[in-house]
Structure formats: C-alpha cells, structure tokens
Amino acid sequence: MRTVNPQKVEIRKREIVEAAKICFEQRGFHSTTMAEICAKASISPGALYRYFDSKESIIAAMAEDDQFRAMQSFKSALSEIQNGADFFQTMDKLLDDVVTNYCTKEQGAMAAELISEAMRNPIFAESCSRAYMDLHSHFCAILECGQKLRHIDESLNIAEAATMIMASVDGMVLRMAFCGDVSNIEASRWLKNFCQRYLSPKSQTQSQIKNRA
Amino acid sequence: MRTVNPQKVEIRKREIVEAAKICFEQRGFHSTTMAEICAKASISPGALYRYFDSKESIIAAMAEDDQFRAMQSFKSALSEIQNGADFFQTMDKLLDDVVTNYCTKEQGAMAAELISEAMRNPIFAESCSRAYMDLHSHFCAILECGQKLRHIDESLNIAEAATMIMASVDGMVLRMAFCGDVSNIEASRWLKNFCQRYLSPKSQTQSQIKNRA
DNA sequence: ATTCATAAAACGAACATTCGTTCTCTTTAT
DNA sequence: ATAAAGAGAACGAATGTTCGTTTTATGAAT
C-alpha cells in the first residue's frame, strides 16, 4: 500500500504558496481567485484543497514566509555587527538590502494588502504584530551596538529610534510603490542620509536642550 | 412639474459618503456590502444608485474628501509660516494635527486599504499620486521657509527631506494602526524629535563630510 | 388656497454573476 | 491491492446592480 511522503507534500505546498504569491502580487488578495492560483500552480481545486483548507490559510503561509525572510536580513546584520563590523557600513547594507528586496511595486502592494488584511483579521493581526515586534527587538539590539560604539547619540532612546527608522522605511516602501517619483537609488541614499543625521551624536543646541526636557 | 434640487442632491451624496466611510473604516472596502452602506445611510439600493453609479465611485468620492482635508492642514501651516509664525512651532502643530487626526486604527486601516486599492486601479492610482504630489509640493514650500530662517540645514535637499518626513509619518500611522505598541503621545513626541534631529543644522562631522561627497 | 400633472426620489424584490469550497470519480505510486 | 494524489464538474452562498413600481415634492392651472 502507498504511504504519504511528507517531503513531497512540503514541496507541493511551497509550489502552491509561490504560485499564490505571484497572483497576489499582481491582483491582490481579494481579486485573485482560487481558480487563478490553481492555474498558476498547475493543480486542480480538488487537489489544492488537500494541501490548504482555505484561501486564507494560503495567505497566512505566504505571510509567514515573508516574515521569515525579513528576519534573516536582520539576524545577519546583528551577527555581523556583533562580530566587529563597522556600524554604519552594516546599517547601509541592511538598508540596501531592504530597498532592493522590498521597494518594488509588487512588494509595496503586498505590504499594503497585508496590513489591511491584518486590520480585520485578529489572528492574522496577532501574527503580523508579533513578527514586527521580533524585528523591532533585533533592530534595537543592532542600534544598541551602535550606541556603545558612540556612533549613535547617547541621549537617543533606542526603542524610539528603532520604531522611527522602521516606520520610515515602511513609509518609503509604500510611497515608492504607488507613486513612481522616487528611484531605488534615491530611496537608498535618502534613507542612509536620514539614519546618519537622525542617529549621529549632536552638539548641544538650544532646541536639543528644550527637546530633552 | 417637479425640478431637480442640486443642493439637496449634494447633501444626499455627502450623507452617503459619510455612511460609506464609517462602514469602510470598520470592515474595509471589499468586505462592506452595498446593503450595509444603504442601511447606514438609510436609503434603498435603487435610490443610492441614483447618486453613485458604482461602489467604486463611492470609494473615489471618499478618497477625494480625505485628500481635501489633508490638504487643508498643509495649506494652513504654510500660510501660518508665511505670516511669520515660528517654524518649529508650526511643524509641531502640523505633526500634532496629523497624529490626532490620522493615528487611529480606523484611519490606518483606511490608508492601507486606499494604497492597496490604488495599486490595482490605474485611475485611482493617478488621483492618489497627484494628491500626494500636491501635499509634497506644499510641504516643500513649508520646509523652504524653514531653511531660509536657518532652522533647516542648508545642505539638506528640500524635496528629499519632504519625502522622508512624509514617508516617516505614513509609516508611523500604519505601524500604530496594526500594532498597538505606540501611543499617540509617544508618536507625536518621537516624530517631533525626529524632525528636529533630521532637519536642524549640524556641525561638520566625519560622517557628514563623507556623506555629502 | 386647492387641485392636478409630472418628474424626481425612493423602494425593494429579483437578477446575474462570481467564486470559494465540496464531492465524486479517476489516476498513480508503493 | 490499497491508499494517496489529482481532476474537474457542480453547488450554494454572497453580493453588486437593475428594474418595475410606488411615493413625494413641486410648479402651473384653476
């Protein structure tokens, strides 16, 4: 008698997720039909439903994939810096990584789609939120290294800075996606410049003193 | 014989858009049904279709409304500063305005929804893009005033700064919407602090010199 | 002021279509 | 021989839109 092959199942699942991702990027979660995903993955509806029990679970699987990949970038940046790499060089690399991998119209569309999905679905929101927190804490660790090395202003709160920078990157990704007025090269340069100006130690000015009070 | 009353038509249209907005904020564009909008606006489907010829056109009307309101904030800030108001005070006020009016779960959901909608629908994208450009150019004008007054680093490119700040604000709005770890008070303070650090003139440091090259 | 004719405004049941999912049957690998 | 894997037609619920009908407001005529 025939036995189930877990490896082949895993491969098929990944194929389906990949196909779905392409569809979602092109037409969004709501507009892509199961029929389209089936066509792209060369599988029948009946067969597909042996691997995923709903459209939603395909979306969830895809989101987890993305989150995993983003985390990889952060983890490698953190280990680099912990092994003595130059802080700003590592930051620049991380930003370049983000810009090249996420600053496409498709990825931007995806991000917006994911956010609006998370907004309605509590289970989905939980997962996104936790993923974000994870990235945030890793980024905090990176920034703390920078602060120890005196590349980041001592008076700057790390959690605040991490949130601000991540928000800026996200905002830029979305901006670039739906408004073609910024190139990847500009985005990358602007983000680096922003990080440097925002993070680097400053001489005490009137406004600084006022601000810290 | 009876004649059409353009004023009443306008009022009814606005009622419908208001009702739709509440529905959209709660459940998103795709999930809210025409039936729900009809119920909220106390109107029958047949009657509603005398005012808007599709669900999409209601969404478009609502988006225009939002764009108009955002523009008002920017215009008033610009005129304030042109009439001699303190630059950072005006900026702070503008940021407070944004945080109080847009940093809600509902508005965040809305923003994400609008972006993902713009991503598919070219006509919609055009309108959003133009609105964004308008805001951007007004914001540039505001920043130029600040630069003339020496509150903004001379070496900073204004278009770049405007894009960065707007992206940061957008990113923060979205972040706050789907991840409840930042309060309005923090967001407001962090954004102000960010603007000050990012914009204010800096003493020449090594990294600065390197960056400008 | 009252009545009447007419078109605007509203109603709401019904339509047509779309689409996620299921079910039964066939094929295939072990 | 048997169970996994796949196919694809069909189902049924959901929903944007339409259409025939009814109600209501308005301006002209009495």
Coordinates of N, CA and C (backbone and C1' of nucleotides) in Angstrom, one line a residue, chain A residues 2 9 12 43-47 50-51, chain D residues 1-10:
Chain A
R2 N 0.3 2.3 -0.5 CA 1.0 3.6 -0.7 C 1.1 4.4 0.6
V9 N 4.9 16.4 0.0 CA 3.8 17.2 0.4 C 4.4 18.7 0.7
R12 N 5.1 20.4 -2.6 CA 3.9 20.8 -3.3 C 3.3 22.1 -2.6
I43 N -2.5 22.9 -10.8 CA -3.2 21.9 -9.9 C -4.7 22.2 -9.9
S44 N -5.4 21.2 -9.7 CA -6.9 21.3 -9.7 C -7.4 21.8 -8.3
P45 N -8.5 22.4 -8.3 CA -9.1 22.9 -7.0 C -9.1 21.7 -6.0
G46 N -9.6 20.6 -6.4 CA -9.8 19.4 -5.5 C -8.4 19.0 -4.9
A47 N -7.4 19.0 -5.7 CA -6.1 18.7 -5.2 C -5.5 19.7 -4.3
R50 N -6.4 19.7 -0.7 CA -5.8 18.6 0.1 C -4.6 19.2 0.9
Y51 N -4.0 20.4 0.4 CA -2.9 21.0 1.0 C -3.2 22.2 1.8
Chain D
dA1 P -5.8 -7.7 -6.5 O5' -5.5 -6.8 -5.2 C5' -4.9 -7.4 -4.0 C4' -4.7 -6.4 -3.0 C3' -5.9 -5.5 -2.6 O3' -5.8 -5.2 -1.2 C1' -4.3 -4.1 -3.6
dT2 P -7.1 -4.6 -0.5 O5' -6.5 -3.2 -0.2 C5' -5.2 -3.1 0.4 C4' -4.8 -1.6 0.3 C3' -5.9 -0.6 0.5 O3' -5.4 0.4 1.5 C1' -4.7 -0.1 -1.4
dA3 P -6.5 1.1 2.4 O5' -5.8 2.5 2.6 C5' -4.4 2.5 2.7 C4' -3.8 3.7 1.9 C3' -4.6 5.0 2.0 O3' -3.6 6.0 2.1 C1' -4.4 4.5 -0.2
dA4 P -4.0 7.4 2.7 O5' -3.1 8.3 1.7 C5' -1.7 7.9 1.5 C4' -1.3 8.5 0.2 C3' -1.5 10.0 0.0 O3' -0.3 10.5 -0.6 C1' -2.6 8.8 -1.8
dA5 P -0.1 12.1 -0.6 O5' -0.6 12.4 -2.1 C5' 0.0 11.8 -3.2 C4' -0.7 12.2 -4.5 C3' -1.0 13.7 -4.6 O3' -0.5 14.2 -5.8 C1' -2.9 12.4 -5.1
dG6 P -0.7 15.8 -6.1 O5' -2.0 15.6 -7.1 C5' -1.8 14.8 -8.3 C4' -3.1 14.7 -9.0 C3' -3.7 16.1 -9.4 O3' -3.7 16.2 -10.8 C1' -5.4 14.6 -8.5
dA7 P -4.2 17.6 -11.4 O5' -5.6 17.3 -11.9 C5' -5.8 16.0 -12.6 C4' -7.3 15.9 -12.9 C3' -8.0 17.2 -13.4 O3' -8.6 16.9 -14.6 C1' -9.2 16.1 -11.6
dG8 P -8.9 18.2 -15.6 O5' -10.4 18.5 -15.3 C5' -11.4 17.5 -15.3 C4' -12.6 17.9 -14.6 C3' -13.0 19.4 -14.8 O3' -14.4 19.6 -14.9 C1' -13.0 19.0 -12.6
dA9 P -15.0 20.2 -16.2 O5' -16.6 19.8 -16.0 C5' -16.8 18.4 -15.8 C4' -17.9 18.3 -14.6 C3' -19.0 19.3 -14.7 O3' -20.2 18.6 -14.4 C1' -17.9 19.5 -12.6
dA10 P -21.6 19.4 -14.5 O5' -21.9 19.8 -13.0 C5' -21.8 18.7 -12.0 C4' -22.1 19.3 -10.6 C3' -23.2 20.3 -10.6 O3' -24.1 20.0 -9.6 C1' -21.3 21.3 -9.6

